CSV table of C-alpha atoms in Angstrom, one decimal:
chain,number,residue,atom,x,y,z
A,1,UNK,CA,64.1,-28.0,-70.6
A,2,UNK,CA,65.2,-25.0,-68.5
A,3,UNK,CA,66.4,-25.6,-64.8
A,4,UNK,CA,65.0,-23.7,-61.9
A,5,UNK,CA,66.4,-21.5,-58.9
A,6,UNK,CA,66.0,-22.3,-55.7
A,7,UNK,CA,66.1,-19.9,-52.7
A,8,UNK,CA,66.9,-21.9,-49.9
A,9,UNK,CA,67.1,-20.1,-46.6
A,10,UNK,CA,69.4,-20.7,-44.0
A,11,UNK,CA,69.5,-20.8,-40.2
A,12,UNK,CA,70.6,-17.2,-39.0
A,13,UNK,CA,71.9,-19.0,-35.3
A,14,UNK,CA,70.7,-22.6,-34.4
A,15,UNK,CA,71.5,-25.4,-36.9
A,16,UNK,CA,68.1,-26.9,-36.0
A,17,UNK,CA,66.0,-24.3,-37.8
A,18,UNK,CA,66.9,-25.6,-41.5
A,19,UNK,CA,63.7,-26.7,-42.9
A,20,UNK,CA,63.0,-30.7,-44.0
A,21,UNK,CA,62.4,-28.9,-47.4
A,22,UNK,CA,65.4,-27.2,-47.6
A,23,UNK,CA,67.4,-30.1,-47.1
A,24,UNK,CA,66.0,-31.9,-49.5
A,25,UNK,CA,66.5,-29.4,-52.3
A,26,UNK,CA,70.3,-28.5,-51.5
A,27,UNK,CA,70.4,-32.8,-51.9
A,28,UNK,CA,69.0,-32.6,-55.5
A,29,UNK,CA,70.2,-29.6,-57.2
A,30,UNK,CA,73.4,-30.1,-59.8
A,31,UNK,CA,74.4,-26.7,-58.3
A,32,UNK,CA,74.5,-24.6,-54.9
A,33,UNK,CA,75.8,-20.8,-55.1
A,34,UNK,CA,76.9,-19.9,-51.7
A,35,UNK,CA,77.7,-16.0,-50.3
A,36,UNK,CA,80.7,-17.6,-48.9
A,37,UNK,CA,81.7,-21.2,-49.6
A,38,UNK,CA,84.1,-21.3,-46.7
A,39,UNK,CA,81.1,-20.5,-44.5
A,40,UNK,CA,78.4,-22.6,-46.2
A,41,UNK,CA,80.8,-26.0,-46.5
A,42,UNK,CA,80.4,-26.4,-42.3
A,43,UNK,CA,76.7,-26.2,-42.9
A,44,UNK,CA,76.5,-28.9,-45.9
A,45,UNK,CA,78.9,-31.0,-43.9
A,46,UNK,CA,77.1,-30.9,-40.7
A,47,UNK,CA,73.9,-32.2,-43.0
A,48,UNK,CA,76.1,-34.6,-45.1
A,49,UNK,CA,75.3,-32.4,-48.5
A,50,UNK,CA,77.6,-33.3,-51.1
A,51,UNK,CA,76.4,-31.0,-53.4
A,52,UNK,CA,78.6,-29.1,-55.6
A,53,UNK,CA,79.4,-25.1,-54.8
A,54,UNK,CA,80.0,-22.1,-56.5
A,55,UNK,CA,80.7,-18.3,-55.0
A,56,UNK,CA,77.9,-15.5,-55.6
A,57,UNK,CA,78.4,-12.7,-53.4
A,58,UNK,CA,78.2,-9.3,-53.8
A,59,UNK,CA,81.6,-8.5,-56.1
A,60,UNK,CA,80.7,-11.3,-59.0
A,61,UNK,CA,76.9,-10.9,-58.4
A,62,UNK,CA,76.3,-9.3,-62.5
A,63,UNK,CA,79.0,-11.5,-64.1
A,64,UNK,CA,78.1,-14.3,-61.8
A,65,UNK,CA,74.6,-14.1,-62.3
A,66,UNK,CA,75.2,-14.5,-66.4
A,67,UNK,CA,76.7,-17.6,-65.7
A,68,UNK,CA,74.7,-19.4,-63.7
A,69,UNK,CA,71.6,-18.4,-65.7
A,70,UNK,CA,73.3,-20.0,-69.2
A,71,UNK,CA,73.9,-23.1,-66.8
A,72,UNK,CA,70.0,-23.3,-65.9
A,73,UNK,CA,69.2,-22.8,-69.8
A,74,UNK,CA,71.2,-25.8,-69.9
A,75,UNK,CA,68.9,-27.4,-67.5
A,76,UNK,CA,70.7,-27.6,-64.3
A,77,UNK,CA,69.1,-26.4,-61.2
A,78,UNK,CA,70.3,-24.2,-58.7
A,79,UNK,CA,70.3,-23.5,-55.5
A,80,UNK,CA,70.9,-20.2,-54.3
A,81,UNK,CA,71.7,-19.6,-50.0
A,82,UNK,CA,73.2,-16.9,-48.4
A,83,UNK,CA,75.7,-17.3,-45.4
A,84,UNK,CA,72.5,-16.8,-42.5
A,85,UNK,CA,68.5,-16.4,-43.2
A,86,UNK,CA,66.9,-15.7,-46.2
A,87,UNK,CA,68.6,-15.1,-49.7
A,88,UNK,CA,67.7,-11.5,-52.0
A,89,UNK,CA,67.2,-9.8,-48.2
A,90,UNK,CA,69.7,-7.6,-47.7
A,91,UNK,CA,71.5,-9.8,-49.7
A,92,UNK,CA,73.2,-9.9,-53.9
A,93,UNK,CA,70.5,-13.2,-54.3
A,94,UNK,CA,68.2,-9.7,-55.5
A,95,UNK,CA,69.8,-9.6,-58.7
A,96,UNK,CA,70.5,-12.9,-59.6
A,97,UNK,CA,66.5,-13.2,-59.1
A,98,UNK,CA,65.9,-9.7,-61.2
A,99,UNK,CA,68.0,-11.8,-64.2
A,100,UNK,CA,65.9,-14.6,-63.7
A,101,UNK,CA,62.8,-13.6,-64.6
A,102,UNK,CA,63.9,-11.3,-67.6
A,103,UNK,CA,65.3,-14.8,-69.0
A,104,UNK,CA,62.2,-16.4,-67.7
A,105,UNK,CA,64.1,-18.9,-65.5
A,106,UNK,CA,61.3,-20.2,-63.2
A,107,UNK,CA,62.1,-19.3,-59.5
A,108,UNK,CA,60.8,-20.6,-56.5
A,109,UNK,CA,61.8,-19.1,-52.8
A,110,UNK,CA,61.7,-21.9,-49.7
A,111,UNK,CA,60.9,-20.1,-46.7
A,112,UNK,CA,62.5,-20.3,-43.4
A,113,UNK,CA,64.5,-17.8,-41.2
A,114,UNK,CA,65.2,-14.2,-41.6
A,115,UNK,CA,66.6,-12.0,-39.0
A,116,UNK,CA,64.7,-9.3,-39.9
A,117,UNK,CA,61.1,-11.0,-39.5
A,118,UNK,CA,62.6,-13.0,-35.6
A,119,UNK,CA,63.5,-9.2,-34.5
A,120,UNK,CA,60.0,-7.9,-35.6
A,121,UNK,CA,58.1,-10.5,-33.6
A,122,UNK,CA,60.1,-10.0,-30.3
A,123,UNK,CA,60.0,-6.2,-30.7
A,124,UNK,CA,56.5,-5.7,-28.8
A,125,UNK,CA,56.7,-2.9,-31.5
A,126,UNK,CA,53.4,-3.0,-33.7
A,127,UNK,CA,54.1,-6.0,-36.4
A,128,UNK,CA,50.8,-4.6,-38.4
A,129,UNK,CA,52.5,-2.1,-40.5
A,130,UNK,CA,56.7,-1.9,-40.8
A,131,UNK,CA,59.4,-1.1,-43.3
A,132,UNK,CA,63.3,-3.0,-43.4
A,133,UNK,CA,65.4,-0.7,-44.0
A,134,UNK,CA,68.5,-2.8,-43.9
A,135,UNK,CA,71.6,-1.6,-43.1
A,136,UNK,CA,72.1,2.5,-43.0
A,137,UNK,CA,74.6,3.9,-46.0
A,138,UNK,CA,78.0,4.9,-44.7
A,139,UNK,CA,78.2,8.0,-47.3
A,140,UNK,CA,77.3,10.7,-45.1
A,141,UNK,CA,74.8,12.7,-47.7
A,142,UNK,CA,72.8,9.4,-48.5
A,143,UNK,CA,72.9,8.2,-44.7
A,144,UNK,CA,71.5,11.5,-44.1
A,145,UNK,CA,68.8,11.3,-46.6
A,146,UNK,CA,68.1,8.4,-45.3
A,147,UNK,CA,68.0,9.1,-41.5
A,148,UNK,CA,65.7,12.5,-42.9
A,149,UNK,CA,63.5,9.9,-44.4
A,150,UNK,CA,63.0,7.5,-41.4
A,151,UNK,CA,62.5,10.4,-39.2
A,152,UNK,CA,58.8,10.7,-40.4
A,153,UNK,CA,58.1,7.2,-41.2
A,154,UNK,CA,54.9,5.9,-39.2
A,155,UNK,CA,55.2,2.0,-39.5
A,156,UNK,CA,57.7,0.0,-37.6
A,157,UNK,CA,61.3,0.5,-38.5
A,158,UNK,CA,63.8,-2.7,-39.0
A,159,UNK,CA,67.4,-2.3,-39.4
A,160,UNK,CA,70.2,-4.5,-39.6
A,161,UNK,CA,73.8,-3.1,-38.0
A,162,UNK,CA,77.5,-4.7,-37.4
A,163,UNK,CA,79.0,-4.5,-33.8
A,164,UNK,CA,81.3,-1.5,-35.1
A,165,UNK,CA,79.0,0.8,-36.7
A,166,UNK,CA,76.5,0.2,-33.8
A,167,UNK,CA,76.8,3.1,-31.6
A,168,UNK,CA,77.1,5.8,-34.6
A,169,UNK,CA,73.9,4.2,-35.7
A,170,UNK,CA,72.0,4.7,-32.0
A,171,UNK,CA,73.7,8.6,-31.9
A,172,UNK,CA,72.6,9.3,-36.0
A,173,UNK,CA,68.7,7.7,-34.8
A,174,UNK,CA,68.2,9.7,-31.8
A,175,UNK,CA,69.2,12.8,-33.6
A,176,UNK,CA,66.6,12.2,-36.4
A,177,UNK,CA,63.8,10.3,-34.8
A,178,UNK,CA,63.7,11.5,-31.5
A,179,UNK,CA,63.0,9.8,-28.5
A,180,UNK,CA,61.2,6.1,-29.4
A,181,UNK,CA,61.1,3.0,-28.3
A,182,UNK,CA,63.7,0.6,-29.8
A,183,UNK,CA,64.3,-3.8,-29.3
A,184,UNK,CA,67.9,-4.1,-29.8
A,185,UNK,CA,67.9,-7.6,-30.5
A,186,UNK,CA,71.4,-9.6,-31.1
A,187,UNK,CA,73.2,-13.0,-31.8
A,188,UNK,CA,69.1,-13.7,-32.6
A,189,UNK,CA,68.4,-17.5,-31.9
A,190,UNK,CA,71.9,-18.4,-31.3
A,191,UNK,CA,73.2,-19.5,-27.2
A,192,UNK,CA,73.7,-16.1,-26.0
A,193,UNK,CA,70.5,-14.1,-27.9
A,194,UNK,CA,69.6,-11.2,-26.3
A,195,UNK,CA,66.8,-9.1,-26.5
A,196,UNK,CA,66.3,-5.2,-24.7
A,197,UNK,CA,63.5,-3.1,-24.8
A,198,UNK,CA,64.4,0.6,-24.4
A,199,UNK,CA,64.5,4.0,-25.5
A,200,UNK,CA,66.9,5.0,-28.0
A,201,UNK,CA,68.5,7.3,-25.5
A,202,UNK,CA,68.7,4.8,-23.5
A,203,UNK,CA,70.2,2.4,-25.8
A,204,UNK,CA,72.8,4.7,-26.9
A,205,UNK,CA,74.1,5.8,-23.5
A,206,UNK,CA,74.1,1.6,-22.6
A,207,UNK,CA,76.2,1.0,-25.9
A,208,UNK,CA,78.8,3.7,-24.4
A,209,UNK,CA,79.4,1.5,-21.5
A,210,UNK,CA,79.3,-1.8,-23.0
A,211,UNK,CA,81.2,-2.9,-26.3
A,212,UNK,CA,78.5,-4.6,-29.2
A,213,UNK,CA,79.4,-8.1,-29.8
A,214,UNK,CA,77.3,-9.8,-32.2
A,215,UNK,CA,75.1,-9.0,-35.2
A,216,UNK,CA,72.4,-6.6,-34.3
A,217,UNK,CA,68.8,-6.0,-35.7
A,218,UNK,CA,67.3,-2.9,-34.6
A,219,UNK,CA,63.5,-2.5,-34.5
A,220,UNK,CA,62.5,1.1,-33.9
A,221,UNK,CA,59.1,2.5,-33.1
A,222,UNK,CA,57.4,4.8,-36.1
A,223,UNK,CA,56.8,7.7,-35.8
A,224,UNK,CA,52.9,7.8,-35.5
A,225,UNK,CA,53.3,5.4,-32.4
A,226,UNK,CA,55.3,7.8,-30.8
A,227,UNK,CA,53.6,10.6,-31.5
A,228,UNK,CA,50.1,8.6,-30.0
A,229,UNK,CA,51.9,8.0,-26.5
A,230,UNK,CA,53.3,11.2,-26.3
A,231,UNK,CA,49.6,12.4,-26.8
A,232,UNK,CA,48.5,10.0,-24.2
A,233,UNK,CA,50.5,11.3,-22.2
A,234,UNK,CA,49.6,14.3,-21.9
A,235,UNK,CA,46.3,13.4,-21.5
A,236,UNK,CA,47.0,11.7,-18.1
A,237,UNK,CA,48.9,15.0,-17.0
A,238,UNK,CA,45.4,16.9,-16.6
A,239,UNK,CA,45.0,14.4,-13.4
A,240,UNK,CA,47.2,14.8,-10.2
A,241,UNK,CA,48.9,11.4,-9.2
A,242,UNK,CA,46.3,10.9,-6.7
A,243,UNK,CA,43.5,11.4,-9.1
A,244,UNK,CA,45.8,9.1,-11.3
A,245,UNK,CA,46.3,6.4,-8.9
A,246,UNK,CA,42.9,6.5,-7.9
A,247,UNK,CA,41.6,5.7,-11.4
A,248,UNK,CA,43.4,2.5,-11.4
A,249,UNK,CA,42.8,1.5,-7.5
A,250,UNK,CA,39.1,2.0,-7.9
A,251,UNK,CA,39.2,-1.2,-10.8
A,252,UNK,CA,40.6,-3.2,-7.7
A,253,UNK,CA,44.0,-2.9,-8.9
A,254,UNK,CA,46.9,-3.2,-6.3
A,255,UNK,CA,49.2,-0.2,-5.1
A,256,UNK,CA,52.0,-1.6,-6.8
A,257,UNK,CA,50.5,-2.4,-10.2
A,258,UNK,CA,48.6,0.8,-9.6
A,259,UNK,CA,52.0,2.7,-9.3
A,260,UNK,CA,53.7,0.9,-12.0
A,261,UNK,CA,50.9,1.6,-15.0
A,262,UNK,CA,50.6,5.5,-13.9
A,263,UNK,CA,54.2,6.0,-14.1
A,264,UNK,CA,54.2,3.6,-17.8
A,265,UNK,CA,51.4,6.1,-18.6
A,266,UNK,CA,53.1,9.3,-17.5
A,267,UNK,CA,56.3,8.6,-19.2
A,268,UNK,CA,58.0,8.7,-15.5
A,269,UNK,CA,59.7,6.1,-13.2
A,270,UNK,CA,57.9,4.2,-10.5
A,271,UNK,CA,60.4,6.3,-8.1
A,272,UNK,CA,58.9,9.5,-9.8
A,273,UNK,CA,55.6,7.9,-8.8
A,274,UNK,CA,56.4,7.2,-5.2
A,275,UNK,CA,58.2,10.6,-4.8
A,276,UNK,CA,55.4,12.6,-6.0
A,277,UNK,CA,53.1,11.2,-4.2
A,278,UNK,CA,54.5,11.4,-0.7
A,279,UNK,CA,55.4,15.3,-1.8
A,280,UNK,CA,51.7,15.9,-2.2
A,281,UNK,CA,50.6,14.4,1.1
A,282,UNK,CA,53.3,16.1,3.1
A,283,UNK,CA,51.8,19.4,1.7
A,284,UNK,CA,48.3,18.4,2.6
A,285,UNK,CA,49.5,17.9,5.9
């Protein structure tokens, strides 16, 4: 009787986010295929897996894949986990899966972290409709396909970048989406995790004065939302401030919070707020 394939998932930070479930099956399988062996031996030790390993990665992912297929014919079982989060994301597991089922190998995926999903949900981007993009190509006619493409997608964009190619990446997405809003999230539940809401101007000209450190997932507002507030906006710029300001006030709002949602619906800074408005009572005076 054939043997199965596991995808386990993998904590992408904190140790404490392997499931019970995943535990269990790295335990009981004859076989675990690991991105990176060195990597994955501290997490098997730190659970006390005995398990044997094997290397799958991304240069002996077709040859490799072969093998460990004839070894699940055999029976064994196998356990497939990639070095953080969730295997055939961004990730070689893809094919090894895609071999699978044209042998009919049954395969069964164990959910648990991805980087790509944590990002989404801390964005405050819209999480109804997004793409993953992964990481951008670094051949310069498919990257700029690529960045073409993404510059008229709608839906929430999700991408995944290294500390080194992170400011290219903020320059090439300005140029071809335009102004948005973008999380930068990094090091994404481990001790230091950050999380910054901006612009992508704003992200960029940040990244100029302070080196990345850390993995980054980038999630990037689409282009319909954009193209909804800038719409918005220019709805509120038929009113004056005052007639601005006096919509909110009149729902019992205070001064401050008045001044802070005109300038959020403006596109302006509260300073742009307060400056405008004591230019147009100095000229009624």
């Amino acid at each position: 009787m054939a043997g199965m394939l596991y995808l386990c998932a993998t904590p992408i930070g904190n140790l404490e986010d392997m499931t019970f479930r995943a535990l269990e099956t790295l335990r009981n399988v004859d076989l675990i295929a690991a991105e990176d062996t060195r990597n994955s031996i501290k997490l098997l030790n730190h659970f006390g897996i005995k398990t044997p390993m094997t290397s799958y990665h991304e240069y002996n992912r077709v040859e490799k894949a072969h093998d460990l297929i004839r070894q699940m014919q055999e029976g064994k079982d196998v356990a497939l986990i990639t070095d953080a989060g969730t295997p055939a994301i961004s990730d070689p597991g893809e094919t090894l899966v895609a071999f699978c089922r044209e042998a009919g190998i049954q395969v069964t995926s164990l959910p648990g972290a991805a980087a790509c999903i944590t990002a989404l949900t801390l964005s405050g981007l819209s999480t109804r409709r997004f793409c993953f993009e992964g990481f951008l190509p670094t051949e310069k006619k498919e990257r700029r396909a690529v960045l073409e493409e993404l510059g008229q997608e709608s839906r929430t964009i999700i991408l995944y970048e290294a500390p080194h190619h992170l400011k290219q990446a903020l320059h090439d997405l300005r140029e071809a989406l335009g102004e948005r809003k973008v999380t930068v999230c990094r090091e994404l539940t481990k001790k230091f995790e950050t999380v910054m809401a901006m612009t992508l101007e704003e992200a960029a000209a940040y990244y100029e004065r302070e080196e990345p450190r850390g993995e980054y997932v980038l999630v990037v507002e689409g282009k319909g939302m954009a193209a909804k507030k800038e719409e918005e906006q220019r709805g509120w710029l038929e009113f004056s401030l005052e007639e601005h300001m006096e919509y909110y006030e009149r729902q019992k709002m205070e001064h401050k919070e008045a001044m802070k949602q005109v300038a959020k619906d403006r596109g302006i800074s509260k300073r742009e707020v307060y400056q405008g408005l004591l230019k147009g009572r100095g000229e009624k005076e």
